[in-house]
Each structure stands twice: as C-alpha cells, then as structure tokens.
Coordinates of C-alpha atoms and ligand atoms in Angstrom, one line a residue:
M1 CA 0.0 0.0 0.0
S2 CA 1.2 3.4 -0.8
R3 CA 2.5 5.4 2.2
I4 CA 1.9 8.8 0.6
R5 CA -1.5 10.3 1.0
I6 CA -3.2 13.4 -0.1
L7 CA -4.1 15.3 3.1
P8 CA -7.8 15.9 3.8
E9 CA -8.8 19.5 3.1
I10 CA -9.5 20.4 6.8
L11 CA -6.0 19.2 7.7
S12 CA -4.3 21.1 4.9
N13 CA -6.2 24.3 5.9
K14 CA -4.9 23.8 9.4
I15 CA -1.4 23.6 8.1
A16 CA -1.9 26.7 6.1
A17 CA -3.3 28.4 9.2
G18 CA 0.1 27.7 10.8
E19 CA 1.6 30.2 8.4
V20 CA -1.2 32.7 8.2
V21 CA -2.7 32.7 11.7
E22 CA 0.1 33.0 14.2
R23 CA -1.9 34.8 16.8
P24 CA -5.1 36.8 17.2
A25 CA -3.5 39.9 15.6
S26 CA -2.9 37.9 12.4
V27 CA -6.6 37.1 12.2
V28 CA -7.4 40.8 12.7
K29 CA -4.9 41.7 10.0
E30 CA -6.3 39.3 7.4
L31 CA -9.9 40.2 8.1
V32 CA -9.3 43.9 8.0
E33 CA -7.4 43.5 4.8
N34 CA -10.4 41.7 3.3
S35 CA -12.6 44.6 4.5
L36 CA -10.3 47.2 2.9
D37 CA -10.2 45.1 -0.4
A38 CA -14.0 45.1 -0.3
G39 CA -14.0 48.9 -0.5
S40 CA -15.2 49.5 3.0
T41 CA -15.1 53.0 4.5
R42 CA -15.9 52.0 8.1
I43 CA -14.3 49.0 9.9
V44 CA -15.2 48.0 13.4
V45 CA -13.0 45.6 15.2
E46 CA -14.4 44.0 18.4
V47 CA -12.2 41.9 20.6
E48 CA -12.7 40.0 23.8
K49 CA -9.9 38.6 26.0
G50 CA -7.1 39.8 23.7
G51 CA -8.8 37.9 20.8
R52 CA -8.8 34.5 22.5
S53 CA -12.5 34.3 23.0
L54 CA -13.8 36.7 20.3
I55 CA -12.6 38.7 17.2
R56 CA -15.3 40.3 15.2
I57 CA -14.7 42.5 12.2
S58 CA -17.7 44.4 10.7
D59 CA -17.4 46.4 7.6
N60 CA -19.7 48.4 5.2
G61 CA -17.9 47.1 2.1
S62 CA -19.3 45.3 -1.0
G63 CA -20.6 42.2 0.8
M64 CA -21.0 38.9 -0.9
S65 CA -23.7 36.9 -2.6
R66 CA -24.7 33.6 -1.1
D67 CA -22.7 31.7 -3.7
D68 CA -19.6 33.8 -3.2
A69 CA -19.9 33.6 0.6
L70 CA -19.8 29.8 0.3
L71 CA -16.9 29.9 -2.1
S72 CA -14.9 32.4 0.1
I73 CA -14.4 29.7 2.8
E74 CA -12.9 27.3 0.3
R75 CA -9.2 27.0 0.0
Y76 CA -7.7 29.0 -2.9
A77 CA -11.0 30.8 -3.5
T78 CA -10.4 34.4 -4.3
S79 CA -12.1 37.1 -6.3
K80 CA -8.8 38.9 -6.6
L81 CA -6.9 36.8 -9.1
Y82 CA -8.1 35.4 -12.4
S83 CA -5.0 34.4 -14.3
D84 CA -1.3 33.7 -13.5
S85 CA -0.4 37.1 -15.0
D86 CA -2.5 38.7 -12.3
L87 CA -0.2 37.2 -9.7
F88 CA 2.5 39.6 -10.8
A89 CA 0.3 42.7 -10.8
I90 CA -1.6 42.5 -7.5
D91 CA -3.5 45.6 -6.6
T92 CA -5.3 44.2 -3.6
L93 CA -4.1 43.4 -0.1
G94 CA -5.2 39.8 -0.3
F95 CA -4.8 37.4 -3.2
R96 CA -3.8 34.0 -1.8
G97 CA -7.4 32.9 -1.1
E98 CA -6.4 31.2 2.1
A99 CA -7.2 33.5 5.0
L100 CA -10.8 32.7 5.5
P101 CA -10.5 28.9 5.2
S102 CA -7.3 28.9 7.4
I103 CA -8.9 31.0 10.1
A104 CA -12.1 28.9 9.9
S105 CA -10.1 25.7 10.4
V106 CA -8.8 26.7 13.8
S107 CA -11.8 28.5 15.2
K108 CA -15.6 28.7 15.4
L109 CA -16.3 31.2 12.6
T110 CA -19.6 32.9 11.6
L111 CA -19.8 34.9 8.4
V112 CA -22.7 37.3 7.8
T113 CA -22.8 39.2 4.6
R114 CA -25.1 41.1 2.2
E115 CA -24.5 42.8 -1.1
E116 CA -26.2 46.2 -1.4
T117 CA -28.6 45.0 -4.1
A118 CA -29.6 41.8 -2.3
E119 CA -32.8 41.6 -0.4
S120 CA -31.4 39.4 2.4
G121 CA -28.1 38.4 3.6
T122 CA -26.4 35.1 4.2
E123 CA -25.1 33.6 7.4
I124 CA -22.6 30.8 7.3
V125 CA -21.5 28.9 10.5
L126 CA -18.4 26.8 10.6
E127 CA -16.6 25.0 13.4
G128 CA -13.0 23.8 13.0
G129 CA -13.4 24.2 9.2
K130 CA -16.6 22.1 9.0
L131 CA -19.6 23.8 7.5
L132 CA -22.4 23.6 10.1
K133 CA -25.1 25.9 8.7
V134 CA -26.0 28.2 5.9
L135 CA -29.0 30.5 6.5
E136 CA -30.7 33.4 4.9
T137 CA -30.7 36.3 7.3
G138 CA -31.4 39.9 7.6
S139 CA -28.2 42.0 7.8
P140 CA -26.9 45.4 7.0
C141 CA -25.0 45.8 3.7
G142 CA -21.4 44.7 4.2
T143 CA -19.7 41.8 5.9
Q144 CA -19.2 40.7 9.5
V145 CA -16.9 37.9 10.4
T146 CA -16.9 36.6 13.9
V147 CA -14.1 34.3 15.1
R148 CA -14.7 32.6 18.4
H149 CA -12.4 30.4 20.5
L150 CA -9.3 30.7 18.3
F151 CA -7.1 27.6 18.3
F152 CA -9.8 25.7 20.3
N153 CA -8.8 22.6 18.3
T154 CA -5.1 23.2 18.2
P155 CA -4.0 23.3 21.8
A156 CA -0.3 23.4 20.8
R157 CA -0.9 26.8 19.3
Q158 CA -3.0 28.0 22.2
K159 CA -0.1 27.4 24.4
F160 CA 2.0 29.9 22.5
L161 CA -0.5 32.7 23.1
K162 CA 0.8 35.4 25.4
T163 CA -1.0 37.4 28.0
I164 CA -4.1 39.4 27.1
P165 CA -2.3 42.8 27.2
T166 CA 0.5 41.4 25.0
E167 CA -2.0 40.0 22.4
M168 CA -4.0 43.2 22.6
G169 CA -0.9 45.2 22.0
H170 CA -0.2 43.3 18.8
I171 CA -3.8 43.8 17.7
S172 CA -3.6 47.4 18.5
D173 CA -0.4 47.7 16.4
V174 CA -2.1 46.0 13.5
I175 CA -5.0 48.5 13.6
S176 CA -2.7 51.5 14.1
N177 CA -0.5 50.5 11.2
M178 CA -3.5 50.0 8.9
A179 CA -5.2 53.2 10.1
L180 CA -1.9 55.1 9.3
G181 CA -1.9 53.7 5.8
W182 CA -5.6 54.3 5.2
P183 CA -6.4 57.7 6.7
K184 CA -9.7 58.0 4.8
I185 CA -11.2 54.9 6.5
H186 CA -12.9 55.1 9.8
F187 CA -11.5 52.5 12.2
K188 CA -12.9 51.6 15.6
L189 CA -11.3 49.2 18.0
I190 CA -13.3 47.8 21.0
H191 CA -11.9 45.5 23.7
N192 CA -14.1 43.8 26.2
G193 CA -16.9 46.3 25.4
S194 CA -14.9 49.5 25.8
V195 CA -13.8 51.6 22.9
L196 CA -10.0 51.7 22.7
Q197 CA -9.6 53.7 19.5
N198 CA -12.1 55.5 17.3
W199 CA -10.4 57.1 14.4
S200 CA -12.9 58.8 12.1
A201 CA -11.9 59.4 8.5
A202 CA -9.1 62.0 8.5
A203 CA -9.1 64.7 5.8
D204 CA -5.3 64.3 5.4
P205 CA -2.8 61.7 6.4
A206 CA -1.1 64.2 8.7
G207 CA -4.2 64.3 10.9
R208 CA -4.1 60.5 11.2
I209 CA -0.5 60.6 12.2
T210 CA -1.2 62.9 15.1
D211 CA -4.2 60.7 16.0
I212 CA -2.3 57.5 16.1
L213 CA 1.3 58.4 17.0
G214 CA 0.7 61.4 19.2
K215 CA 1.5 65.0 18.8
D216 CA 5.0 64.6 19.9
F217 CA 5.7 62.3 17.1
S218 CA 4.1 64.5 14.5
T219 CA 5.7 67.8 15.5
G220 CA 9.1 68.1 13.9
L221 CA 8.1 66.1 10.8
F222 CA 8.6 67.6 7.3
P223 CA 6.6 66.5 4.3
I224 CA 8.2 64.8 1.3
K225 CA 6.7 64.4 -2.1
S226 CA 8.1 63.2 -5.4
E227 CA 6.9 61.6 -8.6
N228 CA 9.4 60.0 -10.9
D229 CA 9.0 57.4 -13.7
G230 CA 5.9 55.8 -12.3
V231 CA 7.1 55.8 -8.6
S232 CA 5.4 58.3 -6.4
L233 CA 6.5 59.0 -2.9
S234 CA 4.8 61.0 -0.2
G235 CA 4.8 61.2 3.5
W236 CA 6.6 62.7 6.5
M237 CA 10.1 62.4 7.8
S238 CA 11.6 63.7 11.0
L239 CA 14.1 66.6 11.3
P240 CA 17.5 65.2 12.1
R241 CA 17.4 66.3 15.7
I242 CA 14.4 64.0 16.3
T243 CA 15.6 60.4 16.1
R244 CA 15.0 57.1 17.8
A245 CA 17.3 54.3 18.8
S246 CA 15.4 51.8 16.8
S247 CA 13.5 51.6 13.5
Q248 CA 10.2 51.4 15.3
G249 CA 9.3 54.9 14.3
I250 CA 9.5 54.0 10.6
F251 CA 6.2 53.1 8.9
V252 CA 6.4 52.2 5.3
F253 CA 3.4 51.5 3.0
V254 CA 3.8 50.2 -0.5
N255 CA 0.5 50.5 -2.4
G256 CA -1.3 50.6 0.9
R257 CA 0.3 47.6 2.3
V258 CA 2.3 47.8 5.6
V259 CA 5.7 46.4 4.8
R260 CA 9.1 45.9 6.4
N261 CA 11.8 46.4 3.9
R262 CA 15.5 46.8 4.6
M263 CA 16.2 48.5 1.3
V264 CA 13.7 51.2 2.1
Q265 CA 15.0 51.7 5.6
H266 CA 18.5 51.9 4.3
A267 CA 17.6 54.5 1.7
L268 CA 15.9 56.6 4.4
I269 CA 18.9 56.6 6.6
Q270 CA 21.2 57.2 3.7
A271 CA 19.3 60.3 2.8
Y272 CA 20.2 61.9 6.1
G273 CA 23.8 61.8 5.1
G274 CA 26.0 62.5 8.2
R275 CA 23.1 64.2 10.0
L276 CA 22.2 61.1 12.1
M277 CA 24.3 59.8 14.9
K278 CA 25.4 56.2 14.5
G279 CA 22.7 53.8 15.6
Q280 CA 19.9 56.4 15.4
F281 CA 16.9 56.2 13.1
P282 CA 14.6 58.9 11.8
L283 CA 10.9 58.8 12.2
A284 CA 9.0 58.3 9.0
V285 CA 5.6 57.7 7.6
L286 CA 6.3 56.9 4.0
F287 CA 3.8 56.0 1.2
I288 CA 5.3 54.4 -1.9
A289 CA 3.1 53.9 -4.9
V290 CA 4.6 51.8 -7.6
P291 CA 2.9 50.1 -10.6
C292 CA 1.6 46.8 -9.4
D293 CA 3.7 44.8 -11.8
Q294 CA 6.9 46.2 -10.3
V295 CA 6.4 44.8 -6.9
D296 CA 6.2 41.2 -5.9
V297 CA 4.1 40.7 -2.8
N298 CA 3.9 37.0 -3.0
V299 CA 7.1 36.5 -1.0
H300 CA 5.7 35.3 2.3
P301 CA 2.3 34.1 3.5
S302 CA 1.9 37.0 5.9
K303 CA 2.4 39.4 2.9
Q304 CA 4.5 41.9 4.8
E305 CA 7.6 41.3 2.8
I306 CA 7.9 42.5 -0.7
R307 CA 10.4 42.7 -3.5
F308 CA 10.7 45.6 -5.9
S309 CA 11.7 44.7 -9.5
R310 CA 13.5 48.1 -9.8
Q311 CA 15.2 48.2 -6.4
Q312 CA 17.8 50.8 -7.4
H313 CA 15.3 53.1 -8.9
I314 CA 13.1 53.1 -5.7
Y315 CA 16.2 53.5 -3.6
D316 CA 17.4 56.5 -5.5
A317 CA 14.0 58.0 -5.6
I318 CA 13.7 57.8 -1.8
V319 CA 17.2 59.2 -1.2
A320 CA 16.5 62.1 -3.6
A321 CA 13.1 62.9 -2.1
V322 CA 14.2 62.8 1.5
S323 CA 17.4 64.7 0.9
A324 CA 15.5 67.4 -1.0
G325 CA 13.0 67.7 1.8
L326 CA 15.9 68.0 4.3
V327 CA 17.7 70.7 2.3
H328 CA 14.5 72.6 2.0
E329 CA 13.9 72.4 5.8
E330 CA 17.4 73.5 6.5
K331 CA 17.2 76.7 4.4
P332 CA 18.3 79.6 6.6
S333 CA 15.1 81.5 5.8
W334 CA 13.3 79.0 7.9
T335 CA 13.0 79.4 11.6
P336 CA 16.1 77.7 12.8
A337 CA 15.5 74.5 14.7
K338 CA 15.8 74.8 18.5
V339 CA 19.3 74.0 19.5
H340 CA 19.3 71.1 21.8
G341 CA 21.5 70.4 24.7
P342 CA 24.0 72.9 26.1
T343 CA 25.9 74.8 23.6
T344 CA 28.6 76.3 25.8
L345 CA 30.5 73.2 26.4
S346 CA 32.7 73.9 29.3
E347 CA 29.7 75.4 31.0
N348 CA 28.0 72.1 30.7
L349 CA 30.6 70.2 32.6
V350 CA 30.6 72.8 35.3
R351 CA 26.9 72.4 35.5
A352 CA 27.1 68.7 35.6
E353 CA 29.7 69.0 38.3
N354 CA 27.9 71.5 40.4
K355 CA 24.5 69.9 40.2
Y356 CA 25.6 66.4 40.4
P357 CA 26.9 65.4 43.8
Y358 CA 30.0 63.5 42.9
T359 CA 31.9 61.8 45.6
V360 CA 35.3 63.2 44.8
P361 CA 37.8 60.8 46.4
A362 CA 40.0 62.6 48.8
S363 CA 43.7 62.1 48.1
G364 CA 46.0 60.7 50.7
D365 CA 44.3 59.6 53.9
G366 CA 43.5 56.1 52.9
A367 CA 40.7 56.8 50.4
P368 CA 41.5 55.8 46.8
A369 CA 44.0 58.5 45.7
M370 CA 43.2 60.6 42.7
G371 CA 45.5 60.1 39.8
S372 CA 47.0 57.0 41.4
G373 CA 48.6 54.1 39.6
L374 CA 48.1 53.2 36.1
K375 CA 48.3 49.6 34.9
P376 CA 50.4 48.9 31.8
A377 CA 48.6 48.1 28.6
P378 CA 46.3 45.2 29.2
A379 CA 48.0 42.1 27.9
S380 CA 48.9 42.9 24.3
T381 CA 51.9 44.8 23.1
P382 CA 50.9 45.5 19.6
A383 CA 53.5 44.9 16.8
S384 CA 52.7 48.0 14.8
L385 CA 49.6 50.2 15.3
P386 CA 47.7 49.5 18.5
D387 CA 44.7 47.1 18.3
P388 CA 41.4 48.7 18.0
P389 CA 39.4 48.7 21.2
A390 CA 38.3 45.4 22.4
P391 CA 35.0 44.2 20.9
F392 CA 31.8 44.6 22.9
R393 CA 31.7 42.5 26.0
P394 CA 29.1 42.9 28.7
P395 CA 31.0 44.4 31.6
K396 CA 31.7 41.9 34.3
P397 CA 33.2 43.6 37.4
T398 CA 35.8 40.8 37.9
D399 CA 37.5 40.9 34.5
Q400 CA 37.7 44.7 34.0
P401 CA 41.2 45.9 33.7
Q402 CA 41.6 48.5 36.4
L403 CA 42.8 51.8 34.9
W404 CA 44.2 53.0 38.2
E405 CA 45.7 50.8 40.8
K406 CA 46.2 52.1 44.2
P407 CA 49.7 51.0 45.1
Q408 CA 51.3 52.9 42.2
T409 CA 51.5 56.7 42.2
V410 CA 51.9 57.5 38.5
H411 CA 49.8 60.5 37.7
L412 CA 47.4 60.6 34.9
N413 CA 47.8 64.0 33.4
P414 CA 45.4 65.4 30.9
I415 CA 47.3 67.1 28.0
G416 CA 44.5 68.1 25.8
Q417 CA 41.8 66.9 23.6
F418 CA 41.7 65.2 20.3
F419 CA 38.8 66.0 18.0
N420 CA 37.1 67.6 21.0
S421 CA 36.1 64.0 21.8
Y422 CA 39.0 62.3 23.4
I423 CA 41.0 63.3 26.3
I424 CA 44.7 62.8 25.7
C425 CA 46.6 61.9 28.9
E426 CA 50.0 61.0 29.8
S427 CA 50.7 58.6 32.5
G428 CA 54.2 57.4 33.3
E429 CA 55.3 55.4 30.3
N430 CA 51.9 55.4 28.6
L431 CA 49.9 57.6 26.3
I432 CA 46.2 57.3 27.0
L433 CA 43.1 58.3 25.1
L434 CA 39.9 58.6 27.2
D435 CA 36.6 58.7 25.3
Q436 CA 35.1 61.6 27.2
H437 CA 31.4 60.6 26.4
A438 CA 31.9 57.0 27.3
A439 CA 33.8 57.9 30.5
H440 CA 31.3 60.4 31.7
E441 CA 28.5 58.0 30.8
R442 CA 30.1 55.5 33.1
I443 CA 30.5 58.0 35.9
L444 CA 26.8 59.2 35.7
Y445 CA 25.5 55.7 35.4
E446 CA 27.2 54.5 38.6
K447 CA 26.2 57.7 40.5
L448 CA 22.6 57.4 39.3
A449 CA 22.4 53.7 40.2
D450 CA 23.8 54.4 43.7
K451 CA 21.6 57.4 44.4
S452 CA 18.5 55.7 43.1
M453 CA 19.0 52.8 45.5
E454 CA 19.2 55.4 48.3
R455 CA 16.3 57.3 46.7
R456 CA 18.5 60.4 46.8
I457 CA 18.8 61.5 43.2
P458 CA 18.9 65.3 43.3
V459 CA 16.1 66.7 41.2
Q460 CA 15.2 69.9 39.6
R461 CA 11.6 71.0 39.2
L462 CA 10.8 72.3 35.8
L463 CA 9.6 75.8 35.8
I464 CA 7.3 75.0 32.9
P465 CA 6.3 71.3 33.0
E466 CA 6.7 69.6 29.7
T467 CA 3.8 67.8 28.1
L468 CA 4.2 64.6 26.3
D469 CA 1.7 63.1 23.9
L470 CA 2.3 59.5 23.0
G471 CA 0.8 56.8 20.9
Y472 CA -1.6 54.3 22.6
R473 CA 1.0 51.5 23.1
Q474 CA 3.7 53.9 24.3
A475 CA 1.3 55.5 26.7
L476 CA 0.5 52.1 28.3
I477 CA 4.2 51.5 28.9
L478 CA 5.0 54.9 30.2
E479 CA 2.1 54.7 32.7
K480 CA 3.6 51.6 34.1
L481 CA 7.0 53.2 34.4
I482 CA 5.8 56.3 36.3
P483 CA 6.7 55.1 39.9
D484 CA 10.2 53.8 38.9
L485 CA 11.0 56.9 36.9
C486 CA 10.0 59.0 39.9
R487 CA 12.7 57.1 41.9
Y488 CA 15.1 58.1 39.2
G489 CA 14.2 61.8 39.5
I490 CA 11.9 62.0 36.5
E491 CA 8.5 62.9 37.9
I492 CA 5.7 62.3 35.4
E493 CA 2.0 62.4 35.8
L494 CA -0.8 61.1 33.5
F495 CA -2.6 64.0 32.1
G496 CA -5.7 62.9 30.1
K497 CA -5.7 60.1 27.5
D498 CA -2.2 59.2 26.3
S499 CA -0.8 62.5 27.5
F500 CA 1.6 63.1 30.3
V501 CA 3.3 66.0 32.1
I502 CA 6.9 65.9 33.1
K503 CA 7.3 67.9 36.3
S504 CA 10.9 67.3 37.4
V505 CA 14.1 65.9 36.1
P506 CA 17.3 64.7 37.8
M507 CA 19.9 67.4 38.2
V508 CA 22.3 65.5 35.8
L509 CA 19.8 66.1 33.1
S510 CA 19.1 69.8 33.7
G511 CA 19.6 71.8 30.5
R512 CA 19.1 68.7 28.5
E513 CA 15.9 67.8 26.5
I514 CA 13.9 65.5 28.6
K515 CA 11.2 64.4 26.1
P516 CA 13.5 62.6 23.7
L517 CA 15.0 60.6 26.6
V518 CA 11.6 59.5 27.9
I519 CA 10.5 58.5 24.4
E520 CA 13.7 56.6 23.9
M521 CA 13.1 54.7 27.2
V522 CA 9.6 53.8 26.2
D523 CA 10.7 52.7 22.8
H524 CA 13.4 50.6 24.2
I525 CA 11.0 48.9 26.5
M526 CA 8.5 48.5 23.7
E527 CA 11.1 46.6 21.8
T528 CA 12.3 44.4 24.7
G529 CA 9.0 43.9 26.5
L530 CA 8.3 45.3 29.9
T531 CA 7.1 42.2 31.7
A532 CA 10.1 40.1 30.7
N533 CA 12.4 41.6 33.2
M534 CA 11.5 44.8 35.0
E535 CA 14.9 45.2 36.6
K536 CA 16.6 44.9 33.2
S537 CA 14.2 47.4 31.7
L538 CA 14.9 49.9 34.5
D539 CA 18.7 49.4 34.2
A540 CA 18.3 50.2 30.5
C541 CA 16.5 53.4 31.5
L542 CA 19.4 54.4 33.8
K543 CA 21.9 53.8 31.0
L544 CA 19.8 56.0 28.7
M545 CA 19.7 58.7 31.4
A546 CA 23.5 58.5 31.7
C547 CA 23.9 58.7 28.0
H548 CA 21.7 61.7 27.7
G549 CA 23.3 63.5 30.6
A550 CA 26.9 62.8 29.7
I551 CA 29.3 65.2 28.1
R552 CA 29.0 64.8 24.3
A553 CA 31.6 64.1 21.8
N554 CA 32.6 67.3 20.0
Q555 CA 32.6 69.3 23.1
S556 CA 35.6 71.2 24.1
L557 CA 36.8 70.9 27.7
T558 CA 39.2 72.8 29.9
L559 CA 42.1 71.0 31.5
A560 CA 40.4 71.3 34.8
E561 CA 37.3 69.7 33.5
M562 CA 39.3 66.9 31.9
A563 CA 40.9 66.4 35.3
T564 CA 37.5 66.1 36.9
V565 CA 36.4 63.4 34.5
I566 CA 39.6 61.5 35.2
K567 CA 39.1 61.8 38.9
D568 CA 35.5 60.7 38.8
L569 CA 36.2 57.8 36.5
E570 CA 38.8 56.6 38.9
A571 CA 36.1 56.4 41.6
C572 CA 34.0 54.1 39.5
R573 CA 33.6 50.5 40.2
I574 CA 34.0 49.5 36.6
S575 CA 36.0 52.2 35.0
A576 CA 37.2 50.5 31.8
H577 CA 33.9 50.3 30.0
C578 CA 30.9 52.6 29.5
P579 CA 27.5 51.1 30.6
H580 CA 27.0 49.7 27.1
G581 CA 30.3 47.9 27.2
R582 CA 32.4 50.1 25.0
P583 CA 35.9 50.8 26.3
T584 CA 36.4 54.1 28.0
W585 CA 40.1 54.3 27.3
I586 CA 42.9 52.9 25.2
Q587 CA 46.6 53.2 25.6
W588 CA 50.0 53.1 23.9
P589 CA 53.1 52.3 25.8
K590 CA 56.0 54.7 25.2
Q591 CA 58.1 51.8 24.0
E592 CA 55.7 51.1 21.3
I593 CA 55.6 54.7 20.1
E594 CA 59.4 54.8 20.1
R595 CA 59.5 51.7 18.1
L596 CA 57.1 53.3 15.5
F597 CA 59.6 56.2 15.3
K598 CA 62.4 53.7 14.9
R599 CA 64.1 55.1 17.9
T600 CA 64.6 51.6 19.3
Ligands
LIG701 P1 -8.1 36.6 -0.4 O1 -8.3 37.9 0.4 O2 -6.6 36.3 -0.5 O3 -8.7 36.6 -1.7 P2 -9.6 35.4 1.7 O4 -9.6 33.9 2.1 O5 -9.1 36.3 2.7 O6 -8.6 35.4 0.4 O7 -11.0 35.8 1.2 C1 -11.6 35.0 0.1 C2 -12.5 35.9 -0.7 O8 -13.7 36.2 0.1 C3 -12.0 37.2 -1.1 O9 -11.3 37.1 -2.4 C4 -13.2 38.1 -1.3 O10 -13.8 37.9 -2.5 C5 -14.2 37.5 -0.3 N1 -14.2 38.3 1.0 C6 -13.5 38.0 2.1 N2 -13.8 38.9 3.1 C7 -14.7 39.8 2.5 C8 -15.3 41.0 3.0 N3 -15.1 41.5 4.2 N4 -16.1 41.7 2.1 C9 -16.3 41.2 0.9 N5 -15.7 40.1 0.4 C10 -14.9 39.4 1.2
LIG702 MG1 -7.8 38.1 2.4

C-alpha cells in the first residue's frame, strides 16, 4: 500500500493556518485586509480577552452573494486573481485565497454578509473548518466575520499565546498600522466592550499621524513628495534632531500595504547623510506607490515582505526625495530648529559638576587616591599600530582591567583633547586616550544607580512642565513606568488620554531635552518587552539617562574639566567600560611609540 496520502482539506487548511494565523493579531490583519479590499469606509474591530474568545470585524464594504460567501471559505478561493499574469500585478491586499479557510479551520467562525442590491443576507457557520449551517438572514450591507475560540482545536498553538495585554498590544499595532496607511477609512477598536480607538476618516494623512502616533511624534516632521518614472513617494520624515534608537518609528506603506523592507530603511537613513548619529533612526511615515507589476508581494504568507523589481530606482527616488526635503527644511530662511543640549561646552561640565553630587575621592588619607597608579597596557603589546578597542563584552566587574591601581603613584595628566572628543593623557610610560562621552556616561551611570538605591537622586523641578503626547502603546508602557522613573528623579503624571506632564528631572539632566529621553526609554521597553524583566528594563533606563546627561563628543573641555572626568572615572567600580560595554580608554606604551619612530 502506498505510504503517501493526499491530506484531507481540513488538515491542509490547518497547516496553512500555521503560516497565516500565528496569533489573534494575524486574524485581525487578514480580516481587516479583506474589508479594505471590499472597499469599506468604516471598519469596526471588536475583541474579547485579547482575541482569545472573540474577534469580530464588521465592515460596510461590498458584501458577498450567497454563492460567493460559500466559495470564500474554500481554500484557494479568491475574487482577486483570475490568471497567472494577475499574480504579478496585484493591486489588492489579499490574493492567496487562504485567509478565511485557514482561520475557519482553527476556530468557530460565523460569516454574515449582504450585497447592497440583495434583499437578504447570508449567514454561514463553521466549526474547525466544518460547515455547520447556511442560512438566509437579515443583515446590513457589508460583511461581518466573527471568530470565536481561536485555536480551540489546536491546543499546541493556544499554548503559544501570550497574556491578554500582549496579544491586545499586537492587535492594536495592526490596527494602528492599517489606520496610518488608510487615513480615509474610519477605524474603531473595541476591547471587552470598551472603545480603545475611534479614528474617524481624516481629511489628510497628517491628521491621522497625530491621532495615532501622538502630537510629539508629529511635531518636527517635514513633508516629502516626489513623482518619478511611475514611482510616487509621499509622507513625512523627522528633522535630524528627532531620532529614535530603533527603527520602530519608521512606517512604510507600499501601495497601501504595511511592509518591512530593509532597502527602504537603508535608503531613508542614507538620505540623512551625516546628520544622524550612529545607531539612530529617523521617524517616518512613507507612502510608496509603484505600478503593481513592479512589486512582488507573494514572498511570504503574511504578505509583509515584498520585492521591488526596480530596487535601485526606488532606492534613488527615496534618497532624492528625502534629501531634497531636508535641504528645504534646513534653508536659513526657515525658523532655525531649536538648539538642543547645552551649547557652551565647558559650561555644561561645570553644570554637571555643580549639580551632580560626585563623591570626589580625597587624596591621601586612605581613600583611593586621585590620579593614582596606572596599569600597563592590558595584555597585548601591539606589533605596529595598536589594536582597535576590544569588541563589545558585557562588563563583568571581575574581569575589568583597572585603569588606576592604588599602590602605584603614576599620575594621569590630561594634556589636551583630540577632535574635542577624546582626552589625551600621559601617565608614566603610557599615552592614553579617554573617550570623554563613554567615560562620563560610566560616571553618571554609577552615580545614578547608587543614588536611586538610596532614593537620593537630586532633582530639579521644571519651571514649565513639559507635556508629552504618546501613541496608545507607548502610553501604556509609560504609565507603568511612572513610579520607577520617579525614583530616578523623573516625575511624570498622567494628564488625560495618552498625555503626560513631566514635572521634574534629575539634576544631571538639567539643561538637556527630557522628552527625547523619555520617548527613547519607552521605545526601548516596547522593543524588549516590559514584563520580561523589569529590573533589566529599568537598568536600560538608567543607561539612557546617563547617555543623555553625559558630556558629548565634539565638546571642548578645559584641562580642569578633563581632570574632573579622570578623577570621577577613577572612583567608578567599573572604569574601563561605559555602561553599554564600550571601552572608556585605550593606551599606547612609550616603548611602542618609540618603536614606531624607529628610535629603538
Ligand atoms: P483573499 O483575500 O486572499 O482573496 P480570503 O480567504 O481572505 O482570500 O478571502 C476570500 C474571498 O472572500 C476574497 O477574495 C473576497 O472575494 C471574499 N471576501 C472575504 N472577506 C470579505 C469582505 N469583508 N467583504 C467582501 N468580500 C470578502
Ligand atoms: Mg484576504
């Protein structure tokens, strides 16, 4: 007997569901895509228990006839493709014809639908992919799909579901993304009977951006627009001073589809030239419209990945449009952007010094002496040029090379600065370069950590409290962080829906912009997940505070200021690395330098 069998349809649908229906949010995505494809102008998403017990999408789109409704739940049944050439010119969000049967195979699904011209509607009831009932029913024009008890017959999948807030977060992201891309559509999201979002049709996409991502996201954006050889680009990009540490603030839509595409991201960053710091990303809401036959959307079942047939053309178009927008924004006739952070550099360090209570180690009398011993170069004696700094290693207190060791009394003397970024020091037989930002970051990080344990972080009340408007997801996170941030000296209060006021900041951050820091903290936690490890999240917040408060690169310092940095770094528990693990200093032994000059 043959061992190979054709799988029964219900089973093959379940297998397809494995690819298409990962979690409740994927059901929401597929069903909303169907509603958009059906030309709806109003889409209501109702969810119960994070989508575990109920997901219901109601739209006012075209609806289906009884025959079409019955076909729609069959595998590979679609109204969106007729021939194989259509597959390479898809102008709808769906095309695979597998969402409805896949979802139906792992849930209890009811479909109610009516075409405008039909006198009555059709109701179809399925359970685990099996058709139970088909009825004629009264119904408004449009379609309503109700999915109950998702994964009731696939317990293995159910186990992978996360908590209700996590699943709800994913659903909310899906709706936010779609609503950003389709500003003319009214979207409503209801969870356990309460309305979470209600975005009525926006006159222009900019209004939708403010609705969804918050005012703080949308201020500081500039518009871009271009049309070139069939590719049209439009959207908003952030001024270079407004950046994020991740690409989470980049939203890209290709012909209305939310996509993740590295090439597009790369082009966006490229367009900023040297204006962005390393590791920083701009904010962007970018709409790309390309002829359907120049984009392949059939790359992955979830349809979020795409391929462009004229990659380079799109890349160049993005770089050109964004650079042109930036140049336009930077024209001197425009109101100059507010300068951020302290501008008089030495003043900043003095400020940091005065307002931040360093424990300056007393010299002599038993306390660790300032400018005490310096250990020779750790291990290696390079043959020619010195090795680049060691690659990233998470700092472990035990294996840190100590920069200063107590028994020796070789002084570490600052000589000057290199590139206004590195402090050049001489110490006995060694030439040392200190990375001033990394060193100061380490100093602030340890001080903040110590003081927050003792709940003694010196704070400064803001004369004018700053308001912060966030997106829904960010607001949820920030709300949870409020008590801990208060311990760190950042006093924040909830102020209406998704809005906050910042009332005080730690002294180390006085004179610095507080909002970008708070947004970065929230973004970071959004990426790593808050519930996973609260302590870790808070530690990341401290590191960000240290980073924002620290002396910057390109900041000139006086010799006295350099000496203070050296002194304070000496007092640190882990002086050789900044909190992110980058080295704070590198050194060249005199011997090595002499060898390079062929003196020995
Ligand atoms: P696809 O969207 O890939 O075609 P689906 O399984 O998601 O496949 O849907 C199958 C078909 O059912 C669609 O092609 C469409 O004709 C019809 N359909 C699904 N949802 C709706 C809706 N909300 N309104 C009107 N027609 C719908
Ligand atoms: Mg579909």
